[in-house]
Structures are given as C-alpha cells and as structure tokens.
C-alpha cells in the first residue's frame, strides 16, 4: 500500500486520505451455484486490488491505474451508462449502485494497483469494485453492511455491465478468512462456517492464458438455461424455487420434462451443490484425497454438462491426473477460459507446477503462468 500512496501523492500533488484493499478469490467447489441460491466453497487469496482516494471539490473525478499509467476522468452528472470495455465502469458502477440506495458520493481523485490476474477467473472485477467501494465508504461515511456491499458489487455486474452473475465473487472478497475456505449459502446469503484447508496442502493456480470476457460469453445463456429448468421442475415439485431445491434423485425422475440441454445444465448445478456439502464432510474427516476427487468430478461436469470449459483447461486437468502430486484439479470461476486450480501437497507444489507447465507448453505451445496460492483475509479499508 505504501507504494500506491507514494505514487498517488507524486501524481496528484497531494496525499490520499483513505485506502482500501480487496482480494481476488478462488471458487473451490460450487460452480455456477450462487445465482441458483445454492452452496459454494470458496476462499479469498493474498493477491489483491488496492485503491487510494482523496475527495475533491466539484463534480470531476479522476482515476489512475498505476499498473499501466492509464487515466480515466468522468463527471458525476454523466455516468448513467457504461462505456463498453472501459475499466472505469467498475468505479462508476459503484457510484450508480450507491445512488440507487439514496447514497451520494462526492468527487475524488483516486489511484489503483492490483496483483490479481486480469480475465483469469480469480475475479479481478469484484476485487476492483469492492476496493473502490470500501474506499468510498471511508471517504464519505457510508454505512452499509458487508452483505449489502457485496450486493453493490453484484449490482455493478448485473445492471451496469449486463452480466447476470451471482454474489460469489464479492462475498468471497469481503468475507474471506486467512487459511480457511468459507461455506456460503446463497439463499440466506450468509457464511455458514469456515472450513480450514488441512495443514500441509496448497492450492496451485495455473492460468491457461485463454482470456475470458464473461460479459461477452455464454454466461447469461447458462443462467437462462438454469432458470428454465427450475421453472419446469417447479411444475412437478411445488417446493422448488431454484435448482438448489432439487435432489439428484428428483432430477433423474423428472428428466423427460426437460430438454437434453436443460437437464445437463441442471445436473451440473445440482451435482455441484451436492459436492460442496460432501466436501465439507470429507474435510471434517481429513479425507484430503476424497476432497481432491471431487475437484476432478466437478471439472468433468463442467466439461460435459455445463460446457463452460475449453480444450486448454481440459488438458491442464488431464495433466493433474498424470503428474505426481496432483490430488485434484478443476476449472475455477465462470469458465470459458481462465484458470484451473490444483490441490497438492505443499512440499512438492513448486515441482508439480513446473511439470504441469512444461507438459502444457509441449502440447499447446503456451507458457502457462502459475501461482502457489495462499488463502488470505477479506477486504479492509482505513483512513490515512
């Protein structure tokens, strides 16, 4: 944070008055279950986005990205519509969402930096929204619960950007706990418990280097498929509100009521909710190998049922089955590119990552990047 504060002061000629940080996240299990009001096992990571801010007079805002030196400027009276593919949308969208709640934000100078990989599946966008929002909270005395701040970030995605995503990314960034995963129920919208990652094991993130832009992907189509399946199942099972309410047995019995595509989409989501609960039970009994097998099962369902994988992601998961030390692997996040996560023993994590990296390059010619991830704490902010 000190570097950001110094860079800010040098650029603007005055020091920031508040600063905030918000981490990226990893979806451990529970793929596309959040907007189906299901269960997710996730964690915050130590890679984060940092945002420093200083209120100024007038209506004119400036934001500088100290990674590439780019600057965005906008007037608070002219932010109703997003500009396609402009990173300032994530800041402007927060202000628009706050206004919907009757909260006004004044003009400011701001700066940001980030170590969360872009368009990779670690939710750089949610980290950005949350860090900006938390900085505004400190600067303008905004009182919202952490769950409501998560909804602000989701609103940026849903309403300002047009991506019909759930609350997973923002929730994980805000509520993450160091060295533990969090089990979240997205019907009650609460963290049910923390689930420690057993000692001696690490998560290796391997980036396929295939960028995904979820706003332009089939993400919204997948959500429509899920909602269509739930609507048909509710006609058979009156208690069904979303796919979260359907058991695997009920889904199998009602298969003929759905199209083939709707059935496969529903099978993925219902299976993922089941795997999340099973994972918690396995970790309670220290069954790390069983936990890892669920990762492989999850990816296979993404590949076959939800069709949100890619050939590159599939090959990284295949390598995990042959490289010594790989206990489990799957795509993480929305899919359609981005990252795979790998469960490995900490002692051999570096060697494992290098071998998978080498195998991937031999097949694809792509230099995959990897991070041996530490699980970090959720977002914070402070006055300077």
mmCIF file of C-alpha atoms in Angstrom:
data_model
loop_
_atom_site.group_PDB
_atom_site.id
_atom_site.type_symbol
_atom_site.label_atom_id
_atom_site.label_comp_id
_atom_site.label_asym_id
_atom_site.label_seq_id
_atom_site.Cartn_x
_atom_site.Cartn_y
_atom_site.Cartn_z
ATOM 1 C CA UNK A 1 0.000 0.000 0.000
ATOM 2 C CA UNK A 2 2.871 2.400 0.712
ATOM 3 C CA UNK A 3 3.945 2.343 -2.936
ATOM 4 C CA UNK A 4 0.417 3.222 -4.061
ATOM 5 C CA UNK A 5 0.224 6.062 -1.539
ATOM 6 C CA UNK A 6 3.583 7.426 -2.697
ATOM 7 C CA UNK A 7 2.674 7.105 -6.391
ATOM 8 C CA UNK A 8 -0.666 8.802 -5.739
ATOM 9 C CA UNK A 9 0.956 11.704 -3.894
ATOM 10 C CA UNK A 10 3.534 12.183 -6.631
ATOM 11 C CA UNK A 11 0.925 12.131 -9.417
ATOM 12 C CA UNK A 12 -1.769 14.281 -7.829
ATOM 13 C CA UNK A 13 0.441 16.534 -5.730
ATOM 14 C CA UNK A 14 -1.441 15.649 -2.540
ATOM 15 C CA UNK A 15 -1.701 12.531 -0.426
ATOM 16 C CA UNK A 16 -4.781 10.271 -0.390
ATOM 17 C CA UNK A 17 -6.956 10.410 2.707
ATOM 18 C CA UNK A 18 -8.267 6.823 2.606
ATOM 19 C CA UNK A 19 -7.104 3.469 1.292
ATOM 20 C CA UNK A 20 -8.711 0.065 0.812
ATOM 21 C CA UNK A 21 -7.743 -3.374 -0.378
ATOM 22 C CA UNK A 22 -9.869 -6.272 -1.620
ATOM 23 C CA UNK A 23 -8.585 -9.720 -2.579
ATOM 24 C CA UNK A 24 -9.304 -11.889 -5.551
ATOM 25 C CA UNK A 25 -10.999 -15.177 -4.889
ATOM 26 C CA UNK A 26 -10.950 -18.838 -5.801
ATOM 27 C CA UNK A 27 -14.091 -20.859 -6.237
ATOM 28 C CA UNK A 28 -13.112 -24.206 -4.694
ATOM 29 C CA UNK A 29 -16.371 -26.051 -5.371
ATOM 30 C CA UNK A 30 -19.823 -24.815 -6.353
ATOM 31 C CA UNK A 31 -19.583 -23.784 -9.998
ATOM 32 C CA UNK A 32 -22.463 -21.523 -11.131
ATOM 33 C CA UNK A 33 -24.431 -22.386 -7.985
ATOM 34 C CA UNK A 34 -24.558 -18.896 -6.458
ATOM 35 C CA UNK A 35 -27.243 -17.457 -8.742
ATOM 36 C CA UNK A 36 -29.184 -20.707 -8.232
ATOM 37 C CA UNK A 37 -29.257 -19.901 -4.483
ATOM 38 C CA UNK A 38 -27.021 -22.883 -3.786
ATOM 39 C CA UNK A 39 -23.905 -23.613 -1.751
ATOM 40 C CA UNK A 40 -20.332 -22.600 -2.564
ATOM 41 C CA UNK A 41 -16.981 -23.368 -1.008
ATOM 42 C CA UNK A 42 -14.591 -20.521 -1.801
ATOM 43 C CA UNK A 43 -11.688 -18.528 -0.419
ATOM 44 C CA UNK A 44 -10.009 -15.174 -0.707
ATOM 45 C CA UNK A 45 -6.396 -15.129 -1.910
ATOM 46 C CA UNK A 46 -3.460 -12.927 -0.988
ATOM 47 C CA UNK A 47 -3.417 -11.295 -4.428
ATOM 48 C CA UNK A 48 -5.421 -8.101 -4.107
ATOM 49 C CA UNK A 49 -6.501 -4.786 -5.602
ATOM 50 C CA UNK A 50 -5.631 -1.607 -3.729
ATOM 51 C CA UNK A 51 -7.467 1.685 -4.089
ATOM 52 C CA UNK A 52 -6.484 5.062 -2.640
ATOM 53 C CA UNK A 53 -8.755 8.101 -2.750
ATOM 54 C CA UNK A 54 -8.880 11.780 -1.879
ATOM 55 C CA UNK A 55 -12.158 13.790 -2.017
ATOM 56 C CA UNK A 56 -12.023 16.970 -4.112
ATOM 57 C CA UNK A 57 -14.374 19.884 -4.772
ATOM 58 C CA UNK A 58 -16.767 19.878 -7.713
ATOM 59 C CA UNK A 59 -18.097 17.018 -9.823
ATOM 60 C CA UNK A 60 -14.999 15.895 -11.712
ATOM 61 C CA UNK A 61 -13.366 12.542 -10.831
ATOM 62 C CA UNK A 62 -10.008 11.176 -11.893
ATOM 63 C CA UNK A 63 -8.782 7.594 -11.506
ATOM 64 C CA UNK A 64 -5.265 6.435 -12.394
ATOM 65 C CA UNK A 65 -4.230 2.820 -12.877
ATOM 66 C CA UNK A 66 -0.629 2.765 -11.696
ATOM 67 C CA UNK A 67 -0.005 -0.582 -13.386
ATOM 68 C CA UNK A 68 -0.108 0.771 -16.939
ATOM 69 C CA UNK A 69 -0.306 4.527 -16.317
ATOM 70 C CA UNK A 70 -3.748 4.905 -17.880
ATOM 71 C CA UNK A 71 -6.106 7.565 -16.507
ATOM 72 C CA UNK A 72 -9.880 7.871 -16.673
ATOM 73 C CA UNK A 73 -11.806 11.070 -15.980
ATOM 74 C CA UNK A 74 -15.563 11.473 -15.636
ATOM 75 C CA UNK A 75 -18.193 13.878 -14.352
ATOM 76 C CA UNK A 76 -20.543 12.681 -11.617
ATOM 77 C CA UNK A 77 -23.501 14.027 -13.628
ATOM 78 C CA UNK A 78 -22.589 11.899 -16.643
ATOM 79 C CA UNK A 79 -22.124 8.302 -15.502
ATOM 80 C CA UNK A 80 -25.531 6.726 -16.126
ATOM 81 C CA UNK A 81 -24.318 4.493 -18.960
ATOM 82 C CA UNK A 82 -21.303 2.230 -19.106
ATOM 83 C CA UNK A 83 -18.724 2.723 -21.845
ATOM 84 C CA UNK A 84 -18.061 -0.687 -23.479
ATOM 85 C CA UNK A 85 -14.818 -2.333 -22.351
ATOM 86 C CA UNK A 86 -13.712 0.608 -20.191
ATOM 87 C CA UNK A 87 -12.230 -0.321 -16.811
ATOM 88 C CA UNK A 88 -13.628 2.865 -15.240
ATOM 89 C CA UNK A 89 -17.074 1.231 -15.444
ATOM 90 C CA UNK A 90 -16.245 -0.673 -12.262
ATOM 91 C CA UNK A 91 -15.777 2.595 -10.350
ATOM 92 C CA UNK A 92 -18.669 4.470 -11.947
ATOM 93 C CA UNK A 93 -20.940 1.467 -11.478
ATOM 94 C CA UNK A 94 -20.346 1.515 -7.715
ATOM 95 C CA UNK A 95 -21.415 5.170 -7.569
ATOM 96 C CA UNK A 96 -24.535 4.427 -9.631
ATOM 97 C CA UNK A 97 -25.468 1.497 -7.368
ATOM 98 C CA UNK A 98 -24.980 3.639 -4.249
ATOM 99 C CA UNK A 99 -27.269 6.305 -5.708
ATOM 100 C CA UNK A 100 -29.984 3.684 -6.111
ATOM 101 C CA UNK A 101 -29.757 3.275 -2.333
ATOM 102 C CA UNK A 102 -30.068 7.016 -1.746
ATOM 103 C CA UNK A 103 -26.334 7.464 -1.085
ATOM 104 C CA UNK A 104 -24.437 10.270 -2.804
ATOM 105 C CA UNK A 105 -20.692 10.202 -3.394
ATOM 106 C CA UNK A 106 -18.643 13.355 -3.889
ATOM 107 C CA UNK A 107 -15.915 13.981 -6.448
ATOM 108 C CA UNK A 108 -12.486 12.464 -5.897
ATOM 109 C CA UNK A 109 -9.025 11.756 -7.187
ATOM 110 C CA UNK A 110 -8.152 8.071 -6.965
ATOM 111 C CA UNK A 111 -5.460 5.577 -7.825
ATOM 112 C CA UNK A 112 -5.327 1.803 -8.002
ATOM 113 C CA UNK A 113 -2.917 -1.076 -8.382
ATOM 114 C CA UNK A 114 -3.546 -4.810 -8.419
ATOM 115 C CA UNK A 115 -1.827 -8.176 -8.248
ATOM 116 C CA UNK A 116 -4.992 -10.099 -9.215
ATOM 117 C CA UNK A 117 -4.569 -11.537 -12.736
ATOM 118 C CA UNK A 118 -6.979 -9.958 -15.234
ATOM 119 C CA UNK A 119 -9.652 -12.032 -17.016
ATOM 120 C CA UNK A 120 -8.328 -15.226 -15.493
ATOM 121 C CA UNK A 121 -11.067 -16.459 -13.169
ATOM 122 C CA UNK A 122 -9.811 -15.019 -9.867
ATOM 123 C CA UNK A 123 -12.387 -12.228 -10.002
ATOM 124 C CA UNK A 124 -10.284 -9.161 -10.625
ATOM 125 C CA UNK A 125 -13.510 -7.246 -11.282
ATOM 126 C CA UNK A 126 -15.047 -7.989 -7.864
ATOM 127 C CA UNK A 127 -11.773 -7.086 -6.159
ATOM 128 C CA UNK A 128 -11.776 -3.757 -8.027
ATOM 129 C CA UNK A 129 -15.434 -2.964 -7.221
ATOM 130 C CA UNK A 130 -15.009 -3.887 -3.584
ATOM 131 C CA UNK A 131 -11.771 -1.943 -3.076
ATOM 132 C CA UNK A 132 -13.287 1.154 -4.713
ATOM 133 C CA UNK A 133 -16.482 0.815 -2.682
ATOM 134 C CA UNK A 134 -14.649 0.361 0.614
ATOM 135 C CA UNK A 135 -12.516 3.435 -0.109
ATOM 136 C CA UNK A 136 -15.686 5.452 -0.784
ATOM 137 C CA UNK A 137 -17.122 4.080 2.464
ATOM 138 C CA UNK A 138 -14.252 5.574 4.433
ATOM 139 C CA UNK A 139 -14.095 8.843 2.493
ATOM 140 C CA UNK A 140 -17.817 9.666 2.520
ATOM 141 C CA UNK A 141 -19.004 7.993 5.733
ATOM 142 C CA UNK A 142 -21.210 5.408 4.029
ATOM 143 C CA UNK A 143 -22.942 2.934 6.343
ATOM 144 C CA UNK A 144 -23.807 -0.369 4.692
ATOM 145 C CA UNK A 145 -23.462 -3.936 5.969
ATOM 146 C CA UNK A 146 -20.805 -6.112 4.362
ATOM 147 C CA UNK A 147 -23.537 -8.218 2.734
ATOM 148 C CA UNK A 148 -25.001 -5.054 1.218
ATOM 149 C CA UNK A 149 -21.581 -4.027 -0.086
ATOM 150 C CA UNK A 150 -21.450 -7.416 -1.820
ATOM 151 C CA UNK A 151 -24.836 -6.611 -3.377
ATOM 152 C CA UNK A 152 -23.490 -3.245 -4.558
ATOM 153 C CA UNK A 153 -20.697 -5.053 -6.406
ATOM 154 C CA UNK A 154 -23.133 -7.583 -7.839
ATOM 155 C CA UNK A 155 -25.333 -4.696 -8.967
ATOM 156 C CA UNK A 156 -22.412 -3.228 -10.905
ATOM 157 C CA UNK A 157 -22.067 -6.521 -12.787
ATOM 158 C CA UNK A 158 -25.814 -7.174 -13.244
ATOM 159 C CA UNK A 159 -27.150 -3.724 -14.016
ATOM 160 C CA UNK A 160 -24.252 -1.559 -15.161
ATOM 161 C CA UNK A 161 -22.225 -4.174 -17.049
ATOM 162 C CA UNK A 162 -25.018 -6.518 -18.091
ATOM 163 C CA UNK A 163 -23.556 -9.741 -16.663
ATOM 164 C CA UNK A 164 -26.178 -11.738 -14.734
ATOM 165 C CA UNK A 165 -23.709 -13.059 -12.170
ATOM 166 C CA UNK A 166 -24.332 -14.112 -8.589
ATOM 167 C CA UNK A 167 -22.836 -12.919 -5.326
ATOM 168 C CA UNK A 168 -19.960 -15.393 -5.032
ATOM 169 C CA UNK A 169 -17.137 -13.126 -6.142
ATOM 170 C CA UNK A 170 -17.956 -10.144 -3.947
ATOM 171 C CA UNK A 171 -18.897 -12.326 -0.966
ATOM 172 C CA UNK A 172 -15.606 -14.207 -1.098
ATOM 173 C CA UNK A 173 -13.600 -10.995 -1.452
ATOM 174 C CA UNK A 174 -15.318 -9.414 1.552
ATOM 175 C CA UNK A 175 -15.812 -12.353 3.932
ATOM 176 C CA UNK A 176 -12.648 -14.382 3.243
ATOM 177 C CA UNK A 177 -10.662 -15.714 6.228
ATOM 178 C CA UNK A 178 -6.938 -16.409 6.240
ATOM 179 C CA UNK A 179 -6.019 -20.095 5.843
ATOM 180 C CA UNK A 180 -9.692 -21.130 5.582
ATOM 181 C CA UNK A 181 -12.316 -21.634 2.935
ATOM 182 C CA UNK A 182 -15.791 -20.256 3.543
ATOM 183 C CA UNK A 183 -19.023 -22.207 3.082
ATOM 184 C CA UNK A 184 -21.702 -19.798 1.852
ATOM 185 C CA UNK A 185 -25.438 -20.355 1.496
ATOM 186 C CA UNK A 186 -26.621 -18.075 -1.294
ATOM 187 C CA UNK A 187 -30.285 -18.400 -0.372
ATOM 188 C CA UNK A 188 -29.907 -16.933 3.090
ATOM 189 C CA UNK A 189 -26.857 -15.020 1.773
ATOM 190 C CA UNK A 190 -24.635 -15.823 4.737
ATOM 191 C CA UNK A 191 -21.385 -17.551 5.513
ATOM 192 C CA UNK A 192 -22.391 -20.738 7.315
ATOM 193 C CA UNK A 193 -18.921 -21.618 8.549
ATOM 194 C CA UNK A 194 -15.219 -21.552 7.811
ATOM 195 C CA UNK A 195 -13.519 -24.732 6.649
ATOM 196 C CA UNK A 196 -9.729 -24.866 7.181
ATOM 197 C CA UNK A 197 -7.563 -26.220 4.392
ATOM 198 C CA UNK A 198 -5.699 -29.112 6.034
ATOM 199 C CA UNK A 199 -2.127 -28.345 7.029
ATOM 200 C CA UNK A 200 0.487 -29.469 4.526
ATOM 201 C CA UNK A 201 -1.601 -28.826 1.411
ATOM 202 C CA UNK A 202 -1.641 -25.930 -1.021
ATOM 203 C CA UNK A 203 -3.673 -24.690 -3.960
ATOM 204 C CA UNK A 204 -1.749 -24.159 -7.181
ATOM 205 C CA UNK A 205 -3.432 -21.841 -9.682
ATOM 206 C CA UNK A 206 -2.438 -22.468 -13.288
ATOM 207 C CA UNK A 207 -3.613 -19.945 -15.854
ATOM 208 C CA UNK A 208 -4.460 -21.369 -19.287
ATOM 209 C CA UNK A 209 -3.744 -17.863 -20.670
ATOM 210 C CA UNK A 210 -7.045 -18.034 -22.541
ATOM 211 C CA UNK A 211 -8.694 -14.751 -21.593
ATOM 212 C CA UNK A 212 -12.362 -14.911 -20.792
ATOM 213 C CA UNK A 213 -14.680 -11.940 -21.041
ATOM 214 C CA UNK A 214 -17.798 -13.117 -19.255
ATOM 215 C CA UNK A 215 -19.898 -10.181 -20.405
ATOM 216 C CA UNK A 216 -19.430 -11.387 -23.987
ATOM 217 C CA UNK A 217 -19.540 -15.108 -23.189
ATOM 218 C CA UNK A 218 -22.414 -17.523 -22.857
ATOM 219 C CA UNK A 219 -22.607 -16.884 -19.098
ATOM 220 C CA UNK A 220 -26.033 -15.255 -19.335
ATOM 221 C CA UNK A 221 -27.279 -18.072 -21.577
ATOM 222 C CA UNK A 222 -26.244 -20.614 -18.940
ATOM 223 C CA UNK A 223 -28.221 -18.720 -16.331
ATOM 224 C CA UNK A 224 -31.278 -18.704 -18.592
ATOM 225 C CA UNK A 225 -30.938 -22.481 -19.048
ATOM 226 C CA UNK A 226 -30.852 -22.974 -15.278
ATOM 227 C CA UNK A 227 -33.897 -20.787 -14.721
ATOM 228 C CA UNK A 228 -35.837 -22.571 -17.476
ATOM 229 C CA UNK A 229 -35.029 -25.959 -15.930
ATOM 230 C CA UNK A 230 -36.065 -24.794 -12.451
ATOM 231 C CA UNK A 231 -39.354 -23.440 -13.806
ATOM 232 C CA UNK A 232 -40.251 -26.783 -15.388
ATOM 233 C CA UNK A 233 -39.190 -28.751 -12.297
ATOM 234 C CA UNK A 234 -41.343 -26.491 -10.101
ATOM 235 C CA UNK A 235 -44.388 -27.712 -12.013
ATOM 236 C CA UNK A 236 -43.558 -31.241 -10.859
ATOM 237 C CA UNK A 237 -42.161 -30.418 -7.413
ATOM 238 C CA UNK A 238 -44.073 -27.381 -5.996
ATOM 239 C CA UNK A 239 -41.427 -26.666 -3.345
ATOM 240 C CA UNK A 240 -38.773 -25.974 -5.986
ATOM 241 C CA UNK A 241 -37.838 -22.306 -6.273
ATOM 242 C CA UNK A 242 -34.389 -22.757 -7.817
ATOM 243 C CA UNK A 243 -32.173 -25.717 -8.758
ATOM 244 C CA UNK A 244 -30.818 -25.633 -5.207
ATOM 245 C CA UNK A 245 -34.092 -27.261 -4.088
ATOM 246 C CA UNK A 246 -33.750 -30.290 -6.391
ATOM 247 C CA UNK A 247 -32.088 -33.557 -5.386
ATOM 248 C CA UNK A 248 -30.196 -35.739 -7.835
ATOM 249 C CA UNK A 249 -32.936 -38.363 -7.453
ATOM 250 C CA UNK A 250 -35.704 -35.868 -8.245
ATOM 251 C CA UNK A 251 -33.807 -34.597 -11.250
ATOM 252 C CA UNK A 252 -33.331 -38.112 -12.636
ATOM 253 C CA UNK A 253 -37.033 -38.875 -12.165
ATOM 254 C CA UNK A 254 -38.062 -35.707 -13.994
ATOM 255 C CA UNK A 255 -35.536 -35.941 -16.844
ATOM 256 C CA UNK A 256 -38.227 -36.365 -19.514
ATOM 257 C CA UNK A 257 -39.779 -32.992 -18.574
ATOM 258 C CA UNK A 258 -36.614 -31.131 -19.612
ATOM 259 C CA UNK A 259 -34.780 -30.669 -22.859
ATOM 260 C CA UNK A 260 -31.465 -32.502 -23.063
ATOM 261 C CA UNK A 261 -29.592 -29.228 -22.604
ATOM 262 C CA UNK A 262 -31.690 -28.116 -19.631
ATOM 263 C CA UNK A 263 -31.170 -31.499 -17.994
ATOM 264 C CA UNK A 264 -27.397 -31.326 -18.343
ATOM 265 C CA UNK A 265 -27.252 -27.754 -17.037
ATOM 266 C CA UNK A 266 -29.406 -28.753 -14.049
ATOM 267 C CA UNK A 267 -27.339 -31.888 -13.436
ATOM 268 C CA UNK A 268 -24.223 -29.742 -13.167
ATOM 269 C CA UNK A 269 -25.714 -27.296 -10.658
ATOM 270 C CA UNK A 270 -27.459 -29.939 -8.518
ATOM 271 C CA UNK A 271 -24.296 -32.044 -8.593
ATOM 272 C CA UNK A 272 -22.161 -29.085 -7.557
ATOM 273 C CA UNK A 273 -24.381 -28.286 -4.563
ATOM 274 C CA UNK A 274 -24.101 -31.949 -3.551
ATOM 275 C CA UNK A 275 -20.315 -31.919 -3.971
ATOM 276 C CA UNK A 276 -19.929 -28.800 -1.796
ATOM 277 C CA UNK A 277 -21.707 -30.443 1.147
ATOM 278 C CA UNK A 278 -19.803 -33.693 0.582
ATOM 279 C CA UNK A 279 -16.507 -31.778 0.538
ATOM 280 C CA UNK A 280 -17.163 -30.242 3.942
ATOM 281 C CA UNK A 281 -17.931 -33.686 5.358
ATOM 282 C CA UNK A 282 -14.726 -35.121 3.860
ATOM 283 C CA UNK A 283 -12.596 -32.312 5.265
ATOM 284 C CA UNK A 284 -14.125 -32.838 8.705
ATOM 285 C CA UNK A 285 -12.739 -36.391 8.477
ATOM 286 C CA UNK A 286 -9.421 -35.213 6.987
ATOM 287 C CA UNK A 287 -10.134 -37.099 3.760
ATOM 288 C CA UNK A 288 -7.983 -34.927 1.510
ATOM 289 C CA UNK A 289 -7.812 -37.491 -1.290
ATOM 290 C CA UNK A 290 -11.595 -37.717 -1.385
ATOM 291 C CA UNK A 291 -11.779 -33.919 -1.413
ATOM 292 C CA UNK A 292 -9.451 -33.850 -4.413
ATOM 293 C CA UNK A 293 -11.518 -36.443 -6.282
ATOM 294 C CA UNK A 294 -14.491 -34.096 -6.017
ATOM 295 C CA UNK A 295 -12.457 -31.483 -7.903
ATOM 296 C CA UNK A 296 -11.962 -33.908 -10.796
ATOM 297 C CA UNK A 297 -15.677 -34.800 -10.731
ATOM 298 C CA UNK A 298 -16.598 -31.123 -10.768
ATOM 299 C CA UNK A 299 -14.445 -30.425 -13.796
ATOM 300 C CA UNK A 300 -15.862 -33.377 -15.710
ATOM 301 C CA UNK A 301 -19.344 -31.999 -15.081
ATOM 302 C CA UNK A 302 -18.236 -28.557 -16.289
ATOM 303 C CA UNK A 303 -16.831 -30.164 -19.426
ATOM 304 C CA UNK A 304 -19.768 -32.420 -20.263
ATOM 305 C CA UNK A 305 -22.859 -30.947 -18.607
ATOM 306 C CA UNK A 306 -22.310 -27.204 -18.374
ATOM 307 C CA UNK A 307 -19.969 -26.877 -21.358
ATOM 308 C CA UNK A 308 -18.073 -23.953 -19.850
ATOM 309 C CA UNK A 309 -14.622 -25.462 -20.210
ATOM 310 C CA UNK A 310 -12.080 -25.173 -23.024
ATOM 311 C CA UNK A 311 -9.583 -27.578 -24.544
ATOM 312 C CA UNK A 312 -6.766 -25.812 -22.712
ATOM 313 C CA UNK A 313 -8.485 -26.108 -19.325
ATOM 314 C CA UNK A 314 -9.289 -29.767 -20.000
ATOM 315 C CA UNK A 315 -5.664 -30.549 -20.755
ATOM 316 C CA UNK A 316 -4.423 -28.865 -17.586
ATOM 317 C CA UNK A 317 -6.820 -31.077 -15.610
ATOM 318 C CA UNK A 318 -5.696 -34.171 -17.520
ATOM 319 C CA UNK A 319 -2.081 -33.345 -16.641
ATOM 320 C CA UNK A 320 -3.071 -33.225 -12.966
ATOM 321 C CA UNK A 321 -4.023 -36.894 -13.205
ATOM 322 C CA UNK A 322 -0.605 -37.938 -14.503
ATOM 323 C CA UNK A 323 1.862 -35.571 -12.819
ATOM 324 C CA UNK A 324 2.904 -36.907 -9.380
ATOM 325 C CA UNK A 325 1.404 -34.947 -6.509
ATOM 326 C CA UNK A 326 -1.853 -33.913 -8.148
ATOM 327 C CA UNK A 327 -4.748 -34.776 -5.823
ATOM 328 C CA UNK A 328 -7.444 -32.880 -7.730
ATOM 329 C CA UNK A 329 -7.955 -30.172 -10.332
ATOM 330 C CA UNK A 330 -10.787 -28.257 -11.955
ATOM 331 C CA UNK A 331 -11.592 -25.025 -13.701
ATOM 332 C CA UNK A 332 -12.448 -22.278 -11.242
ATOM 333 C CA UNK A 333 -14.774 -19.363 -11.842
ATOM 334 C CA UNK A 334 -17.143 -18.697 -14.705
ATOM 335 C CA UNK A 335 -15.184 -20.815 -17.156
ATOM 336 C CA UNK A 336 -14.826 -20.258 -20.919
ATOM 337 C CA UNK A 337 -11.089 -19.747 -20.303
ATOM 338 C CA UNK A 338 -9.077 -18.574 -17.322
ATOM 339 C CA UNK A 339 -7.608 -20.764 -14.636
ATOM 340 C CA UNK A 340 -7.503 -24.245 -13.209
ATOM 341 C CA UNK A 341 -6.910 -24.897 -9.519
ATOM 342 C CA UNK A 342 -4.863 -27.873 -8.330
ATOM 343 C CA UNK A 343 -4.778 -29.464 -4.881
ATOM 344 C CA UNK A 344 -1.244 -30.572 -4.000
ATOM 345 C CA UNK A 345 0.985 -31.323 -1.032
ATOM 346 C CA UNK A 346 2.825 -28.131 -0.106
ATOM 347 C CA UNK A 347 6.250 -29.790 -0.109
ATOM 348 C CA UNK A 348 6.029 -30.661 -3.798
ATOM 349 C CA UNK A 349 3.933 -27.734 -5.026
ATOM 350 C CA UNK A 350 6.673 -25.916 -6.934
ATOM 351 C CA UNK A 351 7.906 -29.049 -8.694
ATOM 352 C CA UNK A 352 4.341 -30.069 -9.541
ATOM 353 C CA UNK A 353 3.531 -26.666 -11.026
ATOM 354 C CA UNK A 354 6.674 -26.664 -13.192
ATOM 355 C CA UNK A 355 5.936 -30.133 -14.536
ATOM 356 C CA UNK A 356 2.367 -29.255 -15.437
ATOM 357 C CA UNK A 357 3.616 -26.022 -17.004
ATOM 358 C CA UNK A 358 6.152 -27.937 -19.114
ATOM 359 C CA UNK A 359 3.592 -30.538 -20.195
ATOM 360 C CA UNK A 360 1.126 -27.836 -21.175
ATOM 361 C CA UNK A 361 3.705 -25.991 -23.263
ATOM 362 C CA UNK A 362 4.746 -29.178 -25.017
ATOM 363 C CA UNK A 363 1.150 -29.773 -26.137
ATOM 364 C CA UNK A 364 -0.074 -26.212 -26.764
ATOM 365 C CA UNK A 365 2.993 -24.018 -27.171
ATOM 366 C CA UNK A 366 1.552 -21.738 -24.480
ATOM 367 C CA UNK A 367 3.581 -20.560 -21.471
ATOM 368 C CA UNK A 368 1.042 -21.054 -18.681
ATOM 369 C CA UNK A 369 1.562 -18.902 -15.606
ATOM 370 C CA UNK A 370 1.211 -20.404 -12.150
ATOM 371 C CA UNK A 371 0.802 -19.140 -8.614
ATOM 372 C CA UNK A 372 1.117 -21.181 -5.440
ATOM 373 C CA UNK A 373 -1.773 -19.540 -3.650
ATOM 374 C CA UNK A 374 -2.011 -18.619 -0.015
ATOM 375 C CA UNK A 375 -5.512 -18.143 1.360
ATOM 376 C CA UNK A 376 -5.884 -14.584 2.600
ATOM 377 C CA UNK A 377 -8.219 -12.356 4.584
ATOM 378 C CA UNK A 378 -11.142 -10.398 3.171
ATOM 379 C CA UNK A 379 -11.338 -6.714 2.239
ATOM 380 C CA UNK A 380 -10.262 -3.898 4.571
ATOM 381 C CA UNK A 381 -10.210 -0.101 4.486
ATOM 382 C CA UNK A 382 -8.785 2.697 6.603
ATOM 383 C CA UNK A 383 -8.339 6.417 6.909
ATOM 384 C CA UNK A 384 -4.799 7.621 6.357
#
